[in-house]
C-alpha cells in the first residue's frame, strides 16, 4: 500500500504510518455499510463523467462498475494535516481517472469523523 503523508510533524509520521491500513479498512467498511450522500455523490459523479470504455482500460471491466463496486476499489492516496487541527485520509479511484478524493477526518483516537468529497 502506497500513500503520501503530508505533515511537518515527524512524530505524526511515526505514529500514524503503521495505522494507515487500519484507517483504510475502517473507511472501506464505513462505505460498504452506509456510503451516505457524499459517498454516493462521489460514485455517481464518476459513473456519469467517465466513459464506459475507460473502465475497461483502467480496471479491466466489461461494463462500468456499480456504485458499490466503485467505492470498494477506492485506494489510499494521502494522509495529511496536523494533529491539532485534525488529520485527513484521502481515498481515490485513481489519479489517472479523477482529481477528486473522498476525504475522511481522522480523530486523535483513530476513529473516523466526517467524510467529504474534494478536488
Short mmCIF file of C-alpha atoms in Angstrom, two decimals:
data_model
loop_
_atom_site.label_atom_id
_atom_site.label_comp_id
_atom_site.label_asym_id
_atom_site.label_seq_id
_atom_site.Cartn_x
_atom_site.Cartn_y
_atom_site.Cartn_z
CA UNK A 1 0.00 0.00 0.00
CA UNK A 2 1.48 3.33 -1.07
CA UNK A 3 0.34 6.59 0.49
CA UNK A 4 1.76 10.09 0.72
CA UNK A 5 1.94 11.56 4.21
CA UNK A 6 1.88 15.35 4.28
CA UNK A 7 2.73 16.93 7.61
CA UNK A 8 5.55 18.92 9.13
CA UNK A 9 5.42 16.83 12.31
CA UNK A 10 7.75 13.81 12.19
CA UNK A 11 6.03 12.37 15.26
CA UNK A 12 2.80 12.19 13.25
CA UNK A 13 4.54 10.26 10.50
CA UNK A 14 5.95 7.78 13.02
CA UNK A 15 2.70 7.43 14.97
CA UNK A 16 0.32 7.10 12.03
CA UNK A 17 2.26 5.29 9.28
CA UNK A 18 1.58 1.85 10.76
CA UNK A 19 -2.10 2.73 11.28
CA UNK A 20 -2.84 3.60 7.65
CA UNK A 21 -4.01 0.07 6.67
CA UNK A 22 -6.38 0.08 9.67
CA UNK A 23 -7.74 3.52 8.71
CA UNK A 24 -8.27 2.43 5.11
CA UNK A 25 -10.11 -0.67 6.33
CA UNK A 26 -12.33 1.49 8.56
CA UNK A 27 -13.10 3.84 5.66
CA UNK A 28 -13.94 0.97 3.30
CA UNK A 29 -16.12 -0.66 5.95
CA UNK A 30 -17.99 2.55 6.51
CA UNK A 31 -18.59 3.00 2.79
CA UNK A 32 -19.78 -0.61 2.46
CA UNK A 33 -22.18 -0.28 5.40
CA UNK A 34 -23.57 3.14 4.50
CA UNK A 35 -21.89 5.33 1.87
CA UNK A 36 -24.11 8.27 2.76
CA UNK A 37 -24.85 11.16 0.45
CA UNK A 38 -21.19 12.04 -0.03
CA UNK A 39 -20.09 8.51 -0.94
CA UNK A 40 -22.98 8.09 -3.36
CA UNK A 41 -22.29 11.51 -4.90
CA UNK A 42 -18.64 10.52 -5.45
CA UNK A 43 -19.64 7.24 -7.12
CA UNK A 44 -22.49 8.64 -9.21
CA UNK A 45 -20.44 11.65 -10.35
CA UNK A 46 -17.68 9.41 -11.67
CA UNK A 47 -20.04 6.91 -13.26
CA UNK A 48 -21.71 9.78 -15.13
CA UNK A 49 -18.47 11.53 -16.14
CA UNK A 50 -16.19 8.63 -17.12
CA UNK A 51 -16.77 6.95 -20.48
CA UNK A 52 -17.72 3.25 -20.31
CA UNK A 53 -14.67 2.14 -22.31
CA UNK A 54 -12.39 3.92 -19.83
CA UNK A 55 -13.45 1.45 -17.14
CA UNK A 56 -12.27 -1.37 -19.40
CA UNK A 57 -8.83 0.13 -19.90
CA UNK A 58 -8.41 1.32 -16.30
CA UNK A 59 -9.87 -1.61 -14.39
CA UNK A 60 -10.39 -4.35 -16.99
CA UNK A 61 -14.17 -4.26 -16.66
CA UNK A 62 -16.60 -5.12 -19.44
CA UNK A 63 -19.09 -2.55 -18.14
CA UNK A 64 -18.98 0.40 -15.76
CA UNK A 65 -18.86 -0.66 -12.11
CA UNK A 66 -21.82 -0.38 -9.79
CA UNK A 67 -21.60 2.44 -7.23
CA UNK A 68 -20.79 -0.13 -4.52
CA UNK A 69 -18.01 -1.68 -6.63
CA UNK A 70 -16.53 1.72 -7.40
CA UNK A 71 -16.43 2.55 -3.68
CA UNK A 72 -14.83 -0.84 -2.86
CA UNK A 73 -11.99 -0.03 -5.27
CA UNK A 74 -11.01 3.24 -3.60
CA UNK A 75 -7.29 3.38 -2.85
CA UNK A 76 -5.47 5.49 -0.25
CA UNK A 77 -3.59 8.44 -1.72
CA UNK A 78 -2.73 10.71 1.21
CA UNK A 79 -2.76 11.22 4.95
CA UNK A 80 -2.38 14.89 5.73
CA UNK A 81 -2.91 17.58 8.29
CA UNK A 82 -1.83 18.47 11.78
CA UNK A 83 -2.99 16.60 14.88
CA UNK A 84 -4.01 19.89 16.49
CA UNK A 85 -6.27 20.75 13.55
CA UNK A 86 -7.09 17.20 12.56
CA UNK A 87 -5.69 14.61 10.19
CA UNK A 88 -7.39 13.58 6.97
CA UNK A 89 -7.25 10.37 4.96
CA UNK A 90 -7.83 10.75 1.21
CA UNK A 91 -9.08 7.87 -0.95
CA UNK A 92 -9.46 7.91 -4.74
CA UNK A 93 -10.45 5.70 -7.66
CA UNK A 94 -7.11 6.68 -9.20
CA UNK A 95 -5.25 9.78 -10.27
CA UNK A 96 -5.48 8.60 -13.89
CA UNK A 97 -9.29 8.78 -13.64
CA UNK A 98 -10.01 11.79 -11.42
CA UNK A 99 -8.73 14.69 -9.36
CA UNK A 100 -11.45 14.11 -6.76
CA UNK A 101 -10.93 12.30 -3.47
CA UNK A 102 -13.11 11.19 -0.63
CA UNK A 103 -11.50 12.62 2.47
CA UNK A 104 -12.17 11.28 5.94
CA UNK A 105 -11.49 13.19 9.13
CA UNK A 106 -9.20 11.10 11.38
CA UNK A 107 -9.77 11.79 15.06
CA UNK A 108 -6.97 11.65 17.63
CA UNK A 109 -8.29 8.30 18.91
CA UNK A 110 -8.03 6.76 15.42
CA UNK A 111 -11.73 6.76 14.64
CA UNK A 112 -13.14 8.35 11.52
CA UNK A 113 -15.22 11.50 11.60
CA UNK A 114 -16.89 13.33 8.76
CA UNK A 115 -16.40 12.42 5.12
CA UNK A 116 -16.30 14.91 2.25
CA UNK A 117 -15.56 15.00 -1.48
CA UNK A 118 -12.74 17.33 -2.52
CA UNK A 119 -10.64 18.09 -5.56
#
